[in-house]
CSV table of N, CA, C and O in Angstrom, one decimal:
chain,number,residue,atom,x,y,z
A,1,UNK,N,-40.9,3.0,-2.1
A,1,UNK,CA,-39.5,2.1,-2.5
A,1,UNK,C,-39.2,1.7,-4.2
A,1,UNK,O,-38.2,1.9,-4.0
A,2,UNK,N,-40.6,0.9,-4.4
A,2,UNK,CA,-40.2,1.1,-6.9
A,2,UNK,C,-40.2,2.3,-7.1
A,2,UNK,O,-39.1,2.2,-8.2
A,3,UNK,N,-40.8,3.0,-6.6
A,3,UNK,CA,-40.6,5.1,-7.2
A,3,UNK,C,-38.7,5.8,-7.0
A,3,UNK,O,-38.6,5.9,-8.0
A,4,UNK,N,-38.8,5.8,-5.8
A,4,UNK,CA,-36.6,5.9,-5.8
A,4,UNK,C,-36.5,5.2,-5.8
A,4,UNK,O,-35.5,5.4,-6.7
A,5,UNK,N,-36.3,3.5,-6.5
A,5,UNK,CA,-34.9,2.6,-6.8
A,5,UNK,C,-36.2,2.9,-7.9
A,5,UNK,O,-34.3,3.1,-8.9
A,6,UNK,N,-36.8,2.8,-9.3
A,6,UNK,CA,-36.4,2.8,-10.3
A,6,UNK,C,-35.8,4.1,-10.8
A,6,UNK,O,-35.7,5.0,-11.5
A,7,UNK,N,-36.2,5.7,-9.9
A,7,UNK,CA,-35.5,6.1,-10.5
A,7,UNK,C,-33.6,6.8,-10.2
A,7,UNK,O,-33.0,7.0,-10.9
A,8,UNK,N,-33.6,6.5,-9.3
A,8,UNK,CA,-31.9,6.1,-8.6
A,8,UNK,C,-32.1,4.9,-10.3
A,8,UNK,O,-30.2,5.7,-10.2
A,9,UNK,N,-32.5,4.3,-10.6
A,9,UNK,CA,-31.3,3.2,-11.4
A,9,UNK,C,-31.8,3.7,-13.1
A,9,UNK,O,-30.1,3.7,-13.1
A,10,UNK,N,-32.4,3.9,-13.2
A,10,UNK,CA,-32.7,5.6,-14.3
A,10,UNK,C,-31.2,6.9,-14.4
A,10,UNK,O,-30.9,7.2,-15.6
A,11,UNK,N,-30.8,7.1,-13.4
A,11,UNK,CA,-30.1,8.0,-12.7
A,11,UNK,C,-29.2,7.9,-13.2
A,11,UNK,O,-28.5,8.0,-14.1
A,12,UNK,N,-28.8,6.7,-12.5
A,12,UNK,CA,-27.8,6.1,-12.6
A,12,UNK,C,-26.8,5.7,-13.8
A,12,UNK,O,-25.0,5.6,-14.3
A,13,UNK,N,-27.3,4.7,-14.5
A,13,UNK,CA,-27.4,4.3,-16.0
A,13,UNK,C,-27.3,5.1,-16.9
A,13,UNK,O,-25.8,5.7,-17.8
A,14,UNK,N,-27.7,6.9,-16.4
A,14,UNK,CA,-27.3,8.4,-17.6
A,14,UNK,C,-26.3,8.7,-16.7
A,14,UNK,O,-25.5,8.9,-18.1
A,15,UNK,N,-26.0,8.9,-15.7
A,15,UNK,CA,-25.3,8.9,-15.8
A,15,UNK,C,-23.0,8.6,-15.8
A,15,UNK,O,-22.4,9.5,-15.4
A,16,UNK,N,-23.6,7.0,-15.6
A,16,UNK,CA,-23.1,6.4,-16.1
A,16,UNK,C,-22.4,6.2,-18.6
A,16,UNK,O,-21.7,6.1,-18.2
A,17,UNK,N,-23.5,6.5,-18.9
A,17,UNK,CA,-23.3,7.3,-19.6
A,17,UNK,C,-23.9,5.6,-20.9
A,17,UNK,O,-23.9,5.7,-22.1
A,18,UNK,N,-24.1,4.6,-19.9
A,18,UNK,CA,-25.5,3.3,-20.8
A,18,UNK,C,-26.4,3.4,-21.3
A,18,UNK,O,-27.2,4.5,-20.6
A,19,UNK,N,-26.7,2.5,-22.2
A,19,UNK,CA,-27.2,3.2,-22.9
A,19,UNK,C,-29.1,2.9,-22.5
A,19,UNK,O,-28.4,1.8,-21.4
A,20,UNK,N,-29.9,3.4,-22.5
A,20,UNK,CA,-31.5,3.6,-21.8
A,20,UNK,C,-32.4,2.0,-22.0
A,20,UNK,O,-32.7,1.5,-21.0
A,21,UNK,N,-31.9,1.1,-22.8
A,21,UNK,CA,-32.1,0.0,-23.2
A,21,UNK,C,-31.6,-0.9,-21.8
A,21,UNK,O,-32.3,-2.4,-21.3
A,22,UNK,N,-30.1,-1.0,-21.4
A,22,UNK,CA,-30.6,-1.7,-20.1
A,22,UNK,C,-31.0,-1.4,-19.0
A,22,UNK,O,-30.6,-3.1,-17.6
A,23,UNK,N,-31.5,-0.2,-18.7
A,23,UNK,CA,-32.7,-0.9,-17.2
A,23,UNK,C,-33.5,-1.7,-16.8
A,23,UNK,O,-34.2,-1.8,-16.0
A,24,UNK,N,-34.2,-2.1,-18.3
A,24,UNK,CA,-34.7,-3.6,-18.2
A,24,UNK,C,-34.0,-5.0,-17.7
A,24,UNK,O,-34.6,-5.9,-17.3
A,25,UNK,N,-32.8,-4.9,-18.3
A,25,UNK,CA,-31.8,-6.0,-17.6
A,25,UNK,C,-32.0,-6.3,-16.9
A,25,UNK,O,-32.0,-5.3,-15.2
A,26,UNK,N,-31.5,-7.5,-16.2
A,26,UNK,CA,-32.3,-8.1,-14.8
A,26,UNK,C,-30.9,-7.7,-13.9
A,26,UNK,O,-31.6,-7.6,-12.7
A,27,UNK,N,-29.8,-8.5,-13.9
A,27,UNK,CA,-28.6,-8.0,-13.5
A,27,UNK,C,-28.7,-7.0,-13.3
A,27,UNK,O,-28.3,-5.6,-11.8
A,28,UNK,N,-29.2,-5.1,-14.1
A,28,UNK,CA,-28.8,-4.6,-13.3
A,28,UNK,C,-29.8,-3.4,-13.2
A,28,UNK,O,-29.6,-2.7,-11.9
A,29,UNK,N,-31.4,-4.2,-12.5
A,29,UNK,CA,-32.4,-4.1,-12.0
A,29,UNK,C,-32.2,-5.0,-10.3
A,29,UNK,O,-32.0,-3.8,-9.2
A,30,UNK,N,-30.6,-5.8,-10.8
A,30,UNK,CA,-30.8,-6.4,-9.4
A,30,UNK,C,-29.5,-5.8,-7.7
A,30,UNK,O,-30.1,-5.8,-7.4
A,31,UNK,N,-29.3,-5.7,-9.4
A,31,UNK,CA,-27.9,-4.4,-8.6
A,31,UNK,C,-28.2,-3.1,-8.0
A,31,UNK,O,-27.7,-2.6,-7.8
A,32,UNK,N,-29.4,-2.6,-9.0
A,32,UNK,CA,-29.8,-1.4,-8.1
A,32,UNK,C,-30.7,-1.6,-6.5
A,32,UNK,O,-30.8,-0.7,-5.5
A,33,UNK,N,-30.7,-2.3,-6.6
A,33,UNK,CA,-32.1,-2.6,-5.9
A,33,UNK,C,-31.3,-2.9,-4.5
A,33,UNK,O,-31.7,-2.5,-3.5
A,34,UNK,N,-29.3,-3.8,-4.5
A,34,UNK,CA,-29.2,-3.6,-3.6
A,34,UNK,C,-28.7,-2.7,-3.5
A,34,UNK,O,-28.2,-3.1,-1.9
A,35,UNK,N,-28.2,-1.9,-3.6
A,35,UNK,CA,-27.5,-0.5,-3.2
A,35,UNK,C,-28.6,0.4,-2.4
A,35,UNK,O,-28.4,1.0,-1.6
A,36,UNK,N,-29.2,0.2,-3.3
A,36,UNK,CA,-30.6,1.0,-2.3
A,36,UNK,C,-30.9,0.5,-1.0
A,36,UNK,O,-31.3,1.6,-0.8
A,37,UNK,N,-30.9,-0.3,-1.4
A,37,UNK,CA,-31.8,-1.6,0.1
A,37,UNK,C,-30.0,-1.3,0.8
A,37,UNK,O,-30.6,-1.3,2.6
A,38,UNK,N,-28.8,-1.4,0.4
A,38,UNK,CA,-27.9,-0.7,0.7
A,38,UNK,C,-28.0,0.3,2.2
A,38,UNK,O,-27.3,0.4,3.1
A,39,UNK,N,-28.1,0.6,0.7
A,39,UNK,CA,-28.2,2.1,1.9
A,39,UNK,C,-28.8,2.3,3.0
A,39,UNK,O,-28.7,3.3,3.8
A,40,UNK,N,-30.1,1.8,3.0
A,40,UNK,CA,-31.3,1.7,4.2
A,40,UNK,C,-30.4,1.0,5.4
A,40,UNK,O,-31.4,1.7,6.0
A,41,UNK,N,-29.4,0.9,5.2
A,41,UNK,CA,-28.4,0.0,6.4
A,41,UNK,C,-28.1,0.1,7.2
A,41,UNK,O,-27.5,0.2,7.5
A,42,UNK,N,-27.8,1.5,5.9
A,42,UNK,CA,-26.6,1.9,7.0
A,42,UNK,C,-26.6,2.7,7.7
A,42,UNK,O,-28.0,3.7,8.1
A,43,UNK,N,-25.7,2.8,9.1
A,43,UNK,CA,-26.6,4.4,10.4
A,43,UNK,C,-27.2,5.2,10.0
A,43,UNK,O,-26.3,5.3,9.9
A,44,UNK,N,-28.5,5.2,10.8
A,44,UNK,CA,-28.5,6.8,10.4
A,44,UNK,C,-28.5,7.4,9.5
A,44,UNK,O,-29.5,8.7,9.0
A,45,UNK,N,-29.0,6.5,8.2
A,45,UNK,CA,-29.1,6.8,6.6
A,45,UNK,C,-30.5,6.1,6.3
A,45,UNK,O,-29.3,5.4,5.3
A,46,UNK,N,-31.5,6.4,6.9
A,46,UNK,CA,-32.6,4.9,6.1
A,46,UNK,C,-33.3,5.2,4.9
A,46,UNK,O,-32.8,6.7,4.5
A,47,UNK,N,-34.1,4.4,4.2
A,47,UNK,CA,-35.0,4.5,3.5
A,47,UNK,C,-35.1,5.8,3.9
A,47,UNK,O,-35.6,6.6,2.5
A,48,UNK,N,-36.4,6.0,4.5
A,48,UNK,CA,-37.3,7.2,4.7
A,48,UNK,C,-36.5,8.7,4.7
A,48,UNK,O,-36.7,8.8,4.5
A,49,UNK,N,-35.3,8.8,5.1
A,49,UNK,CA,-34.5,9.9,4.9
A,49,UNK,C,-33.7,10.3,3.8
A,49,UNK,O,-33.9,11.2,2.9
A,50,UNK,N,-33.6,8.9,3.1
A,50,UNK,CA,-33.1,9.7,2.0
A,50,UNK,C,-34.3,9.9,0.6
A,50,UNK,O,-34.4,10.4,-0.2
A,51,UNK,N,-35.8,9.0,1.0
A,51,UNK,CA,-36.5,9.5,-0.4
A,51,UNK,C,-37.2,10.7,0.7
A,51,UNK,O,-37.8,11.8,-0.2
A,52,UNK,N,-37.0,11.0,1.4
A,52,UNK,CA,-36.8,12.7,2.1
A,52,UNK,C,-36.2,13.9,1.3
A,52,UNK,O,-36.7,14.4,1.2
A,53,UNK,N,-34.9,13.4,1.4
A,53,UNK,CA,-34.0,14.3,0.4
A,53,UNK,C,-34.2,14.7,-0.6
A,53,UNK,O,-34.8,15.8,-1.1
A,54,UNK,N,-34.5,13.0,-1.7
A,54,UNK,CA,-35.0,13.5,-3.0
A,54,UNK,C,-35.8,13.8,-3.0
A,54,UNK,O,-36.8,15.1,-3.7
A,55,UNK,N,-36.8,13.8,-2.0
A,55,UNK,CA,-38.7,15.2,-2.2
A,55,UNK,C,-38.5,16.2,-2.4
A,55,UNK,O,-39.2,16.9,-3.3
A,56,UNK,N,-38.0,16.4,-1.2
A,56,UNK,CA,-37.8,17.8,-0.6
A,56,UNK,C,-36.4,18.8,-1.5
A,56,UNK,O,-36.8,19.9,-2.5
A,57,UNK,N,-35.6,17.7,-3.0
A,57,UNK,CA,-35.4,18.5,-3.9
A,57,UNK,C,-36.1,18.2,-5.0
A,57,UNK,O,-35.9,20.2,-5.4
A,58,UNK,N,-36.6,17.9,-5.2
A,58,UNK,CA,-36.9,17.7,-6.2
A,58,UNK,C,-38.8,17.6,-6.0
A,58,UNK,O,-38.8,19.0,-7.4
A,59,UNK,N,-39.5,18.2,-5.3
A,59,UNK,CA,-39.5,19.1,-5.4
A,59,UNK,C,-40.0,20.6,-5.7
A,59,UNK,O,-40.7,21.3,-6.3
A,60,UNK,N,-39.6,21.6,-4.4
A,60,UNK,CA,-37.9,22.3,-4.2
A,60,UNK,C,-38.3,22.5,-6.7
A,60,UNK,O,-38.3,24.0,-7.3
A,61,UNK,N,-37.6,21.7,-7.5
A,61,UNK,CA,-37.3,21.8,-8.7
A,61,UNK,C,-38.3,22.3,-9.5
A,61,UNK,O,-38.3,22.3,-10.6
A,62,UNK,N,-39.3,20.6,-9.4
A,62,UNK,CA,-39.9,20.7,-10.3
A,62,UNK,C,-41.3,22.1,-9.8
A,62,UNK,O,-41.6,22.4,-11.3
A,63,UNK,N,-41.2,22.9,-8.3
A,63,UNK,CA,-42.3,24.1,-8.6
A,63,UNK,C,-41.5,25.2,-8.4
A,63,UNK,O,-42.1,26.6,-9.2
A,64,UNK,N,-40.4,25.4,-8.3
A,64,UNK,CA,-39.9,27.1,-8.1
A,64,UNK,C,-38.8,26.7,-9.4
A,64,UNK,O,-38.3,27.7,-10.3
A,65,UNK,N,-37.5,25.5,-9.3
A,65,UNK,CA,-36.9,26.4,-10.4
A,65,UNK,C,-36.9,26.3,-11.4
A,65,UNK,O,-36.5,26.3,-11.9
A,66,UNK,N,-37.3,24.8,-12.2
A,66,UNK,CA,-37.5,24.6,-13.2
A,66,UNK,C,-38.4,25.5,-13.7
A,66,UNK,O,-37.8,25.7,-15.6
A,67,UNK,N,-39.5,25.9,-13.6
A,67,UNK,CA,-40.5,27.2,-14.2
A,67,UNK,C,-39.3,28.4,-14.5
A,67,UNK,O,-40.0,29.0,-15.3
A,68,UNK,N,-38.8,29.1,-13.4
A,68,UNK,CA,-38.4,30.3,-13.4
A,68,UNK,C,-36.9,30.4,-14.9
A,68,UNK,O,-37.3,30.7,-15.5
A,69,UNK,N,-36.4,28.7,-14.4
A,69,UNK,CA,-35.7,28.3,-15.8
A,69,UNK,C,-36.1,28.4,-16.9
A,69,UNK,O,-35.4,29.3,-18.3
A,70,UNK,N,-37.6,28.1,-17.1
A,70,UNK,CA,-37.6,27.4,-18.5
A,70,UNK,C,-38.5,28.9,-19.5
A,70,UNK,O,-37.6,29.2,-20.1
A,71,UNK,N,-38.6,30.1,-18.2
A,71,UNK,CA,-39.0,31.0,-19.0
A,71,UNK,C,-38.3,32.0,-18.8
A,71,UNK,O,-38.2,32.8,-19.9
A,72,UNK,N,-37.1,32.3,-18.3
A,72,UNK,CA,-36.2,33.1,-18.5
A,72,UNK,C,-34.9,32.7,-19.8
A,72,UNK,O,-34.7,33.1,-20.7
A,73,UNK,N,-35.7,31.4,-20.1
A,73,UNK,CA,-34.6,30.8,-21.5
A,73,UNK,C,-35.7,30.7,-22.5
A,73,UNK,O,-34.8,30.6,-24.2
A,74,UNK,N,-36.6,31.4,-22.8
A,74,UNK,CA,-38.1,31.4,-24.2
A,74,UNK,C,-37.8,32.6,-25.2
A,74,UNK,O,-37.3,34.1,-24.0
A,75,UNK,N,-37.1,32.7,-25.9
A,75,UNK,CA,-37.0,33.0,-27.1
A,75,UNK,C,-37.8,34.2,-27.5
A,75,UNK,O,-38.7,33.8,-27.1
A,76,UNK,N,-37.5,35.6,-28.1
A,76,UNK,CA,-38.2,36.7,-28.8
A,76,UNK,C,-39.7,36.2,-28.9
A,76,UNK,O,-41.0,36.2,-28.9
A,77,UNK,N,-39.3,35.7,-30.3
A,77,UNK,CA,-40.7,34.5,-31.2
A,77,UNK,C,-41.7,33.4,-29.9
A,77,UNK,O,-42.6,33.4,-29.7
A,78,UNK,N,-40.5,32.9,-28.9
A,78,UNK,CA,-41.3,31.8,-28.9
A,78,UNK,C,-42.5,33.2,-27.4
A,78,UNK,O,-43.9,32.3,-27.0
A,79,UNK,N,-42.3,33.6,-26.6
A,79,UNK,CA,-42.7,35.0,-26.4
A,79,UNK,C,-43.9,35.6,-27.3
A,79,UNK,O,-45.0,35.3,-26.7
A,80,UNK,N,-44.0,36.1,-28.0
A,80,UNK,CA,-44.6,36.9,-29.1
A,80,UNK,C,-46.4,35.6,-28.8
A,80,UNK,O,-47.1,36.7,-29.0
A,81,UNK,N,-45.9,34.5,-28.9
A,81,UNK,CA,-47.5,33.8,-29.1
A,81,UNK,C,-48.0,34.3,-27.6
A,81,UNK,O,-49.2,33.8,-27.6
A,82,UNK,N,-47.5,34.1,-26.2
A,82,UNK,CA,-48.2,34.2,-25.2
A,82,UNK,C,-48.2,36.1,-24.6
A,82,UNK,O,-48.7,36.1,-24.1
A,83,UNK,N,-48.2,37.0,-25.9
A,83,UNK,CA,-48.1,38.1,-25.2
A,83,UNK,C,-49.2,38.7,-25.4
A,83,UNK,O,-50.1,38.3,-26.1
A,84,UNK,N,-48.8,40.0,-24.5
A,84,UNK,CA,-50.7,40.5,-24.4
A,84,UNK,C,-50.9,41.3,-25.7
A,84,UNK,O,-49.8,41.8,-26.6
A,85,UNK,N,-51.7,42.5,-25.8
A,85,UNK,CA,-51.6,43.3,-27.0
A,85,UNK,C,-51.5,44.1,-26.9
A,85,UNK,O,-51.0,44.8,-28.0
A,86,UNK,N,-51.0,44.5,-25.1
A,86,UNK,CA,-50.5,45.8,-24.8
A,86,UNK,C,-48.4,45.6,-24.9
A,86,UNK,O,-48.5,46.9,-24.7
A,87,UNK,N,-48.1,44.8,-25.4
A,87,UNK,CA,-46.4,44.6,-25.7
A,87,UNK,C,-46.3,44.7,-26.6
A,87,UNK,O,-47.0,43.5,-27.6
A,88,UNK,N,-45.2,44.7,-27.2
A,88,UNK,CA,-44.7,44.4,-28.3
A,88,UNK,C,-44.3,42.8,-28.0
A,88,UNK,O,-44.0,42.0,-27.5
A,89,UNK,N,-44.6,41.6,-29.9
A,89,UNK,CA,-43.8,40.8,-29.9
A,89,UNK,C,-42.8,40.7,-29.2
A,89,UNK,O,-42.2,41.5,-29.1
A,90,UNK,N,-42.1,39.9,-27.9
A,90,UNK,CA,-40.9,39.2,-27.8
A,90,UNK,C,-40.4,40.0,-27.1
A,90,UNK,O,-39.5,39.6,-26.0
A,91,UNK,N,-41.8,41.4,-26.1
A,91,UNK,CA,-40.3,42.2,-25.1
A,91,UNK,C,-41.0,41.6,-24.2
A,91,UNK,O,-41.9,40.9,-23.8
A,92,UNK,N,-40.0,41.8,-23.0
A,92,UNK,CA,-40.4,41.1,-21.6
A,92,UNK,C,-40.4,42.9,-21.0
A,92,UNK,O,-39.6,43.0,-20.7
A,93,UNK,N,-41.7,42.7,-19.7
A,93,UNK,CA,-41.8,43.5,-18.4
A,93,UNK,C,-40.0,44.3,-17.9
A,93,UNK,O,-39.4,43.2,-17.5
A,94,UNK,N,-40.5,45.0,-17.5
A,94,UNK,CA,-38.4,45.1,-16.3
A,94,UNK,C,-38.7,45.1,-15.5
A,94,UNK,O,-38.1,44.2,-14.9
A,95,UNK,N,-40.1,44.2,-15.0
A,95,UNK,CA,-40.1,43.4,-13.8
A,95,UNK,C,-39.8,42.2,-13.3
A,95,UNK,O,-39.9,41.5,-13.2
A,96,UNK,N,-40.4,41.2,-15.1
A,96,UNK,CA,-39.1,39.7,-14.8
A,96,UNK,C,-39.3,38.7,-15.0
A,96,UNK,O,-39.0,38.5,-14.4
A,97,UNK,N,-38.1,39.1,-15.3
A,97,UNK,CA,-36.1,38.8,-15.4
A,97,UNK,C,-36.0,38.6,-13.8
A,97,UNK,O,-35.8,37.6,-13.5
A,98,UNK,N,-36.1,39.4,-13.6
A,98,UNK,CA,-35.4,40.0,-11.8
A,98,UNK,C,-36.6,38.6,-10.4
A,98,UNK,O,-35.7,38.2,-10.1
A,99,UNK,N,-37.8,38.6,-10.8
A,99,UNK,CA,-38.9,37.6,-10.6
A,99,UNK,C,-38.9,36.9,-10.0
A,99,UNK,O,-38.7,36.7,-9.8
A,100,UNK,N,-37.8,36.4,-11.8
A,100,UNK,CA,-38.2,35.3,-12.4
A,100,UNK,C,-36.9,34.5,-11.8
A,100,UNK,O,-36.8,33.8,-10.7
A,101,UNK,N,-35.2,35.6,-11.3
A,101,UNK,CA,-34.9,34.5,-10.5
A,101,UNK,C,-35.1,35.0,-9.4
A,101,UNK,O,-34.4,33.9,-8.6
A,102,UNK,N,-36.1,35.3,-9.1
A,102,UNK,CA,-36.2,35.7,-6.9
A,102,UNK,C,-36.9,34.7,-7.4
A,102,UNK,O,-36.5,33.2,-6.2
A,103,UNK,N,-37.7,34.0,-7.8
A,103,UNK,CA,-38.0,32.8,-8.2
A,103,UNK,C,-37.1,31.1,-8.4
A,103,UNK,O,-38.1,30.2,-6.7
A,104,UNK,N,-36.4,31.6,-8.6
A,104,UNK,CA,-35.4,30.1,-8.7
A,104,UNK,C,-34.5,30.3,-6.7
A,104,UNK,O,-34.8,29.6,-7.2
A,105,UNK,N,-34.5,31.6,-7.1
A,105,UNK,CA,-33.6,32.1,-5.7
A,105,UNK,C,-34.4,31.3,-4.4
A,105,UNK,O,-34.0,30.4,-3.9
A,106,UNK,N,-35.2,31.7,-4.2
A,106,UNK,CA,-36.7,31.1,-3.6
A,106,UNK,C,-36.5,29.8,-4.0
A,106,UNK,O,-36.1,28.8,-2.2
A,107,UNK,N,-37.0,29.3,-4.3
A,107,UNK,CA,-37.2,27.5,-5.4
A,107,UNK,C,-36.1,26.4,-4.0
A,107,UNK,O,-35.5,26.0,-3.7
A,108,UNK,N,-34.6,27.2,-4.2
A,108,UNK,CA,-33.0,26.7,-4.2
A,108,UNK,C,-33.0,27.0,-3.3
A,108,UNK,O,-33.4,26.3,-2.6
A,109,UNK,N,-33.4,28.0,-1.8
A,109,UNK,CA,-33.2,28.1,-0.5
A,109,UNK,C,-34.3,27.4,0.3
A,109,UNK,O,-34.0,26.5,0.9
A,110,UNK,N,-35.8,27.0,-0.4
A,110,UNK,CA,-36.6,25.6,-0.3
A,110,UNK,C,-35.3,24.9,-0.1
A,110,UNK,O,-36.4,23.4,1.3
A,111,UNK,N,-35.6,24.6,-1.6
A,111,UNK,CA,-34.7,23.0,-1.7
A,111,UNK,C,-33.9,22.9,-0.3
A,111,UNK,O,-33.7,21.3,0.5
A,112,UNK,N,-32.8,24.0,-0.1
A,112,UNK,CA,-32.3,23.4,0.7
A,112,UNK,C,-32.4,22.8,2.1
A,112,UNK,O,-32.4,22.1,3.0
A,113,UNK,N,-33.8,24.4,2.5
A,113,UNK,CA,-34.2,24.2,4.1
A,113,UNK,C,-34.5,22.3,4.3
A,113,UNK,O,-34.8,22.0,5.4
A,114,UNK,N,-35.2,22.2,3.3
A,114,UNK,CA,-36.0,20.8,2.9
A,114,UNK,C,-35.3,20.0,3.7
A,114,UNK,O,-34.8,18.5,3.8
A,115,UNK,N,-33.9,19.7,2.2
A,115,UNK,CA,-32.5,18.8,2.5
A,115,UNK,C,-32.5,19.0,4.4
A,115,UNK,O,-31.8,17.8,4.2
A,116,UNK,N,-31.8,19.8,4.6
A,116,UNK,CA,-30.9,20.9,6.3
A,116,UNK,C,-32.9,19.4,7.0
A,116,UNK,O,-31.3,19.0,8.3
A,117,UNK,N,-33.7,19.6,6.9
A,117,UNK,CA,-34.5,19.2,8.0
A,117,UNK,C,-34.5,17.7,8.0
A,117,UNK,O,-34.5,17.0,8.4
A,118,UNK,N,-34.2,17.2,6.5
A,118,UNK,CA,-34.9,15.6,5.5
A,118,UNK,C,-33.6,15.1,6.7
A,118,UNK,O,-34.0,14.6,7.1
A,119,UNK,N,-32.0,15.4,6.6
A,119,UNK,CA,-31.2,15.0,7.0
A,119,UNK,C,-31.3,15.5,9.1
A,119,UNK,O,-30.1,14.6,8.6
A,120,UNK,N,-32.2,16.3,9.1
A,120,UNK,CA,-32.0,16.0,10.4
A,120,UNK,C,-30.9,16.7,11.0
A,120,UNK,O,-30.6,17.0,12.1
A,121,UNK,N,-30.5,18.0,10.2
A,121,UNK,CA,-30.0,18.7,10.6
A,121,UNK,C,-30.2,20.0,11.3
A,121,UNK,O,-29.5,20.7,12.5
A,122,UNK,N,-30.9,20.4,10.8
A,122,UNK,CA,-32.3,21.7,12.4
A,122,UNK,C,-32.2,21.1,13.5
A,122,UNK,O,-33.4,19.5,13.4
A,123,UNK,N,-32.4,21.6,14.6
A,123,UNK,CA,-32.9,21.2,15.5
A,123,UNK,C,-34.2,21.8,16.0
A,123,UNK,O,-35.2,22.4,15.4
A,124,UNK,N,-34.8,20.7,16.9
A,124,UNK,CA,-36.0,20.6,17.0
A,124,UNK,C,-36.3,22.0,19.0
A,124,UNK,O,-35.1,21.2,19.8
């Protein structure tokens, strides 16, 4: 519960455009805990389900999607530091971009499946 609530609080402040210094104010903490607790009281939407949905999305993003997108964004100079001797500095193998896009797509699909399973949308 504390990890879920703290992430929720940080994200809510960021989305609302409020300064990060407000994160530790007592009123903000109390409102965040109250909102998270209220979500857990909604029939059919327990805190375990909310946490599972967040875990499914977060895990697939951190493991598959984010690294692929970061690798696609690397410039030629940044890549040349890690290029092998057989490659020209900054060049990409022809298979690299499609593979990175496929991994990002796979992560998105796995995240969607995880959300569907966490939300109880799949039949058992």
